[in-house]
């Protein structure tokens, strides 16, 4: 196979995500879930800010012209109320980027205000902040988008365990480059293992994934879809794009995300990396209506309602179930 056209980008992104995920795990262990509430009342922690600063810094050193479109901005850290938080963020970064003084930390976080263009990166520094706070799953998600399509996706998963062996260590990075398959590697380095979706053909036996946070989804519609498929086992509840990685690894068969309201639109960083990893592992990803995900519409995925993903084999049945339930009055 020819060398990937994105090898240079991929190498930089893998190092950045690895550093970001190790940093998030360190903060979880040593600083905890200190944070503040955003305008929409969702939490943002030291880890969200510190990981965004670190990944923005690493990408910006090599690709200064590429816009970064990321979840956080530094507004809350710039005023007097944010001083303590900024100090914690800079302290957390000391081992990873000692060259960043407080003013550069702010600037690095605000690199994430980039405008999506023909080619850009999109980052969720801590996807699943609520999982991070609770002590459950959260991930660092980074993707390169070119002309509205994801070309590279990486998900650093500090808390994900891939085997049922007791005592198996947590921590992996899942990644994919377009047309070159999906893989995982231990968080701290090591061998690459190819990711493959499951071979489940019977919807009744499907292992289903959904958001942990019930307020992120329309639970009635979700339950309707699962009943229409006659799925026998209860869904597994998990935060973040850790779900996408579990599906890509063949450890679940369906992922269903029905937004709480019809008008809700996902942010690109909540789906970009995960969708490429699922597709490159052999799965399928669409919205609730079967439309492919479009990452060329700015920060919000305005052309897609919700998202569903499968091992591919179950996608037609899943789409039928969605159509049936969504058409009910
Ligand atoms: P999940 O854990 O799969 O629900 O995904 C977490 C992501 O959901 C976060 O990164 C948020 O961007 C996004 N999110 C936040 N609020 C909502 C909401 N009300 N409905 C749907 N998604 C949300
Ligand atoms: Mg997020």
Coordinates of C-alpha atoms and ligand atoms in Angstrom, one line a residue:
X1 CA 0.0 0.0 0.0
X2 CA 1.2 3.5 -0.8
X3 CA 2.3 5.7 2.1
X4 CA -0.6 7.7 3.6
X5 CA -0.8 11.2 2.3
X6 CA -1.3 12.2 5.9
X7 CA 1.6 10.4 7.5
X8 CA 3.2 13.7 8.8
X9 CA -0.1 15.0 10.2
X10 CA -0.9 11.6 11.8
X11 CA 2.5 11.3 13.6
X12 CA 2.0 14.8 15.1
X13 CA -1.6 14.1 16.0
X14 CA -0.8 10.8 17.7
X15 CA 1.9 12.4 19.9
X16 CA -0.5 15.2 20.8
X17 CA -3.4 12.9 21.7
X18 CA -1.1 10.6 23.7
X19 CA 0.2 13.6 25.7
X20 CA -3.3 15.0 26.1
X21 CA -4.8 11.7 27.3
X22 CA -1.9 11.1 29.8
X23 CA -2.3 14.7 31.0
X24 CA -6.1 14.2 31.5
X25 CA -5.4 11.0 33.4
X26 CA -2.8 12.7 35.6
X27 CA -5.2 15.6 36.4
X28 CA -8.0 13.2 37.2
X29 CA -5.6 11.4 39.7
X30 CA -3.9 14.4 41.3
X31 CA -6.2 17.4 40.8
X32 CA -9.6 15.8 40.5
X33 CA -12.6 17.3 38.9
X34 CA -12.1 21.0 40.0
X35 CA -13.9 23.2 37.5
X36 CA -16.6 25.6 36.8
X37 CA -20.0 25.8 35.0
X38 CA -20.3 27.1 31.5
X39 CA -23.2 29.3 30.4
X40 CA -25.2 26.2 29.4
X41 CA -24.6 24.9 32.9
X42 CA -22.4 22.0 31.7
X43 CA -19.1 21.5 33.6
X44 CA -15.7 22.4 32.4
X45 CA -12.6 21.3 34.4
X46 CA -8.9 21.9 34.7
X47 CA -8.4 19.0 32.4
X48 CA -10.6 20.4 29.6
X49 CA -8.5 23.6 29.5
X50 CA -5.1 22.0 30.1
X51 CA -5.6 19.3 27.4
X52 CA -6.9 21.9 24.9
X53 CA -3.9 24.1 25.6
X54 CA -1.4 21.2 25.2
X55 CA -2.9 19.7 22.0
X56 CA -3.3 23.2 20.4
X57 CA 0.4 24.0 21.3
X58 CA 1.7 20.7 19.8
X59 CA -0.4 21.1 16.6
X60 CA 0.4 24.8 16.3
X61 CA 4.2 24.1 16.4
X62 CA 4.1 22.0 13.3
X63 CA 0.9 23.2 11.5
X64 CA 0.6 26.9 12.4
X65 CA -1.6 27.6 9.4
X66 CA -4.2 25.0 10.2
X67 CA -7.3 26.3 12.0
X68 CA -8.2 24.4 15.2
X69 CA -11.9 24.2 16.0
X70 CA -12.2 23.1 19.6
X71 CA -14.8 22.9 22.3
X72 CA -13.4 25.3 24.9
X73 CA -12.3 29.0 25.0
X74 CA -10.4 30.9 27.6
X75 CA -12.9 33.7 28.3
X76 CA -13.7 32.3 31.8
X77 CA -10.0 32.2 32.7
X78 CA -9.2 35.8 31.6
X79 CA -11.1 37.7 34.3
X80 CA -10.3 37.9 38.0
X81 CA -12.7 35.1 38.7
X82 CA -10.7 32.8 36.5
X83 CA -7.3 33.4 38.1
X84 CA -7.2 30.4 40.4
X85 CA -8.4 28.1 37.6
X86 CA -5.7 29.5 35.3
X87 CA -3.1 28.8 37.9
X88 CA -4.3 25.2 38.3
X89 CA -4.2 24.7 34.5
X90 CA -0.7 26.1 34.2
X91 CA 0.5 24.0 37.1
X92 CA -1.0 20.9 35.5
X93 CA 0.9 21.7 32.3
X94 CA 4.3 22.2 34.0
X95 CA 5.7 18.7 33.1
X96 CA 4.2 18.7 29.6
X97 CA 4.8 22.2 28.3
X98 CA 6.9 24.2 30.8
X99 CA 7.4 26.9 28.2
X100 CA 3.8 27.9 28.4
X101 CA 3.4 30.9 30.8
X102 CA -0.1 31.9 31.8
X103 CA -0.6 34.3 28.9
X104 CA 0.5 31.7 26.4
X105 CA -1.8 29.1 28.1
X106 CA -4.7 31.5 27.4
X107 CA -3.6 32.0 23.8
X108 CA -3.2 28.3 23.2
X109 CA -6.7 27.6 24.5
X110 CA -8.0 30.3 22.3
X111 CA -6.4 28.8 19.2
X112 CA -9.4 26.6 19.4
X113 CA -11.6 29.5 18.1
X114 CA -10.4 28.7 14.6
X115 CA -12.9 29.0 11.7
X116 CA -13.6 25.7 9.9
X117 CA -12.3 26.0 6.4
X118 CA -11.1 23.7 3.6
X119 CA -8.6 22.0 6.0
X120 CA -8.8 22.1 9.8
X121 CA -8.5 20.1 13.0
X122 CA -11.3 19.6 15.4
X123 CA -10.7 18.8 19.1
X124 CA -12.8 17.8 22.1
X125 CA -10.1 18.0 24.8
X126 CA -12.3 16.1 27.3
X127 CA -15.3 14.5 25.5
X128 CA -17.6 13.2 28.3
X129 CA -16.7 15.8 30.9
X130 CA -19.5 14.4 33.0
X131 CA -17.9 10.9 32.8
X132 CA -14.6 12.5 33.9
X133 CA -16.3 14.1 36.9
X134 CA -18.1 10.9 37.8
X135 CA -15.0 8.8 37.5
X136 CA -16.3 6.9 34.4
X137 CA -15.3 7.1 30.7
X138 CA -14.0 10.2 28.9
X139 CA -11.8 10.6 25.9
X140 CA -9.6 13.1 24.1
X141 CA -10.9 13.3 20.5
X142 CA -9.0 14.9 17.6
X143 CA -9.7 14.8 13.9
X144 CA -8.4 16.3 10.7
X145 CA -11.1 17.4 8.3
X146 CA -10.4 18.2 4.7
X147 CA -13.2 19.4 2.4
X148 CA -15.9 18.3 4.8
X149 CA -14.6 14.7 5.2
X150 CA -12.7 13.2 8.1
X151 CA -9.2 12.1 7.0
X152 CA -7.6 11.2 10.4
X153 CA -9.4 10.4 13.6
X154 CA -7.8 9.7 17.0
X155 CA -9.4 9.0 20.4
X156 CA -7.3 8.8 23.5
X157 CA -9.1 6.7 26.1
X158 CA -7.4 6.8 29.5
X159 CA -10.0 4.6 31.2
X160 CA -11.0 2.1 28.5
X161 CA -10.2 -1.6 29.0
X162 CA -10.3 -3.8 25.9
X163 CA -10.3 -7.3 27.4
X164 CA -12.3 -9.2 30.0
X165 CA -9.2 -10.4 31.7
X166 CA -9.3 -9.4 35.3
X167 CA -6.7 -6.7 36.1
X168 CA -6.2 -5.8 32.4
X169 CA -4.7 -2.2 32.4
X170 CA -6.9 0.7 31.1
X171 CA -5.7 3.2 28.6
X172 CA -5.6 3.0 24.8
X173 CA -5.5 5.3 21.8
X174 CA -7.8 4.3 18.9
X175 CA -7.1 5.8 15.5
X176 CA -7.8 5.6 11.8
X177 CA -6.7 7.3 8.6
X178 CA -9.0 7.1 5.7
X179 CA -8.8 3.9 3.6
X180 CA -6.1 2.5 5.9
X181 CA -8.0 0.8 8.6
X182 CA -8.5 1.4 12.3
X183 CA -6.2 0.4 15.1
X184 CA -5.5 0.7 18.8
X185 CA -2.3 1.0 20.7
X186 CA -1.7 1.2 24.5
X187 CA -1.8 4.7 25.9
X188 CA 1.8 4.7 26.9
X189 CA 3.1 3.1 23.6
X190 CA 3.4 -0.4 22.3
X191 CA 2.0 -2.7 19.6
X192 CA -0.8 -1.7 17.2
X193 CA -3.8 -4.0 17.1
X194 CA -6.3 -3.8 14.2
X195 CA -9.9 -2.9 15.1
X196 CA -12.8 -4.9 13.6
X197 CA -16.5 -4.5 14.2
X198 CA -18.5 -7.5 15.3
X199 CA -20.2 -10.1 13.0
X200 CA -23.5 -10.1 14.8
X201 CA -26.3 -10.6 12.3
X202 CA -29.3 -10.9 14.6
X203 CA -30.7 -7.6 16.0
X204 CA -32.2 -9.5 19.0
X205 CA -28.7 -10.4 20.1
X206 CA -27.3 -6.9 19.6
X207 CA -25.3 -5.2 22.3
X208 CA -26.5 -1.6 22.2
X209 CA -24.6 1.5 23.5
X210 CA -26.1 4.9 24.5
X211 CA -25.1 8.0 26.4
X212 CA -24.9 7.7 30.1
X213 CA -26.5 11.1 30.5
X214 CA -30.2 10.6 29.9
X215 CA -30.8 14.3 29.4
X216 CA -28.5 14.1 26.3
X217 CA -31.1 11.8 24.5
X218 CA -34.7 11.3 23.8
X219 CA -35.2 8.2 25.9
X220 CA -38.7 7.3 24.7
X221 CA -37.6 7.3 21.0
X222 CA -34.4 5.4 21.9
X223 CA -36.5 2.8 23.8
X224 CA -38.9 2.6 20.8
X225 CA -36.1 1.8 18.4
X226 CA -34.6 -0.8 20.7
X227 CA -38.0 -2.4 21.1
X228 CA -38.7 -2.4 17.4
X229 CA -35.4 -4.3 16.9
X230 CA -36.5 -6.7 19.7
X231 CA -33.1 -6.3 21.4
X232 CA -33.0 -8.7 24.3
X233 CA -30.2 -7.3 26.5
X234 CA -30.4 -3.9 28.2
X235 CA -28.3 -1.1 26.6
X236 CA -24.8 -0.3 28.0
X237 CA -24.6 3.3 29.2
X238 CA -21.3 5.1 28.5
X239 CA -20.1 8.7 28.1
X240 CA -18.2 10.1 25.2
X241 CA -16.8 8.6 22.0
X242 CA -15.5 5.7 24.1
X243 CA -18.8 4.2 22.7
X244 CA -17.5 4.6 19.1
X245 CA -14.2 2.8 20.1
X246 CA -16.1 0.0 21.8
X247 CA -18.2 -0.5 18.7
X248 CA -15.2 -0.4 16.4
X249 CA -13.5 -3.0 18.5
X250 CA -16.4 -5.4 18.1
X251 CA -17.4 -5.2 21.8
X252 CA -20.8 -3.8 20.9
X253 CA -23.0 -4.0 17.8
X254 CA -25.1 -0.8 17.7
X255 CA -24.8 2.8 18.9
X256 CA -27.9 4.9 18.9
X257 CA -27.9 8.7 19.6
X258 CA -31.3 10.3 19.4
X259 CA -31.0 13.9 20.4
X260 CA -33.3 15.1 23.3
X261 CA -35.0 17.6 20.9
X262 CA -35.6 17.5 17.2
X263 CA -33.7 20.7 16.6
X264 CA -30.5 19.7 18.6
X265 CA -27.4 19.4 16.4
X266 CA -24.2 17.7 17.5
X267 CA -20.8 19.6 17.4
X268 CA -18.4 18.3 14.9
X269 CA -15.8 17.3 17.6
X270 CA -18.4 15.0 19.2
X271 CA -18.6 12.7 16.1
X272 CA -15.6 13.3 13.7
X273 CA -12.9 11.1 15.1
X274 CA -15.3 8.3 16.2
X275 CA -17.1 8.1 12.9
X276 CA -14.0 7.5 10.9
X277 CA -12.7 4.9 13.4
X278 CA -16.0 3.0 13.2
X279 CA -16.1 3.1 9.3
X280 CA -12.4 2.1 9.0
X281 CA -13.1 -0.9 11.4
X282 CA -15.8 -2.0 8.9
X283 CA -18.9 -0.4 10.5
X284 CA -21.4 2.1 9.2
X285 CA -22.3 5.5 10.5
X286 CA -25.3 7.7 9.4
X287 CA -27.8 10.0 11.0
X288 CA -31.2 8.8 12.1
X289 CA -32.5 9.2 8.5
X290 CA -29.6 7.3 6.8
X291 CA -27.8 10.4 5.7
X292 CA -24.0 10.3 5.9
X293 CA -22.5 12.6 8.4
X294 CA -21.4 16.0 6.9
X295 CA -18.5 17.7 8.7
X296 CA -18.4 20.6 6.3
X297 CA -21.1 22.7 7.9
X298 CA -19.1 24.6 10.5
X299 CA -19.0 23.9 14.2
X300 CA -22.5 22.4 14.2
X301 CA -23.6 19.4 12.2
X302 CA -26.5 21.3 10.7
X303 CA -27.3 18.7 8.0
X304 CA -27.6 15.7 10.4
X305 CA -30.2 14.7 13.0
X306 CA -28.7 12.4 15.6
X307 CA -26.4 9.6 14.7
X308 CA -26.5 5.8 14.6
X309 CA -23.7 3.4 14.0
X310 CA -23.5 -0.4 13.6
X311 CA -21.3 -3.2 12.6
X312 CA -22.6 -2.6 9.0
X313 CA -24.5 -5.9 9.0
X314 CA -27.3 -4.5 11.2
X315 CA -27.5 -1.1 9.7
X316 CA -30.5 -1.7 7.4
X317 CA -32.5 -3.2 10.3
X318 CA -31.5 -0.3 12.6
X319 CA -32.5 2.3 9.9
X320 CA -35.8 0.5 9.4
X321 CA -36.5 0.7 13.2
X322 CA -35.6 4.4 13.3
X323 CA -37.9 5.2 10.3
X324 CA -40.7 3.2 11.9
X325 CA -40.4 4.9 15.3
X326 CA -39.8 8.4 13.9
X327 CA -42.8 8.3 11.7
X328 CA -45.1 7.5 14.6
X329 CA -47.3 10.5 15.5
Ligands
LIG1 P1 -22.4 11.6 25.3 O1 -21.6 11.2 26.5 O2 -22.4 10.5 24.2 O3 -23.8 12.0 25.6 O4 -21.6 12.7 24.6 C1 -21.1 13.8 25.3 C2 -21.2 15.0 24.5 O5 -22.6 15.4 24.4 C3 -20.5 16.2 25.0 O6 -19.2 16.4 24.5 C4 -21.4 17.4 24.6 O7 -20.8 18.1 23.6 C5 -22.7 16.7 24.1 N1 -23.8 17.3 24.8 C6 -23.9 18.2 25.7 N2 -25.2 18.6 26.0 C7 -25.9 17.8 25.2 C8 -27.4 17.7 25.1 N3 -28.2 18.4 25.8 N4 -27.8 16.8 24.2 C9 -26.9 16.1 23.5 N5 -25.6 16.1 23.6 C10 -25.1 17.0 24.5
LIG2 MG1 -17.6 17.5 24.5

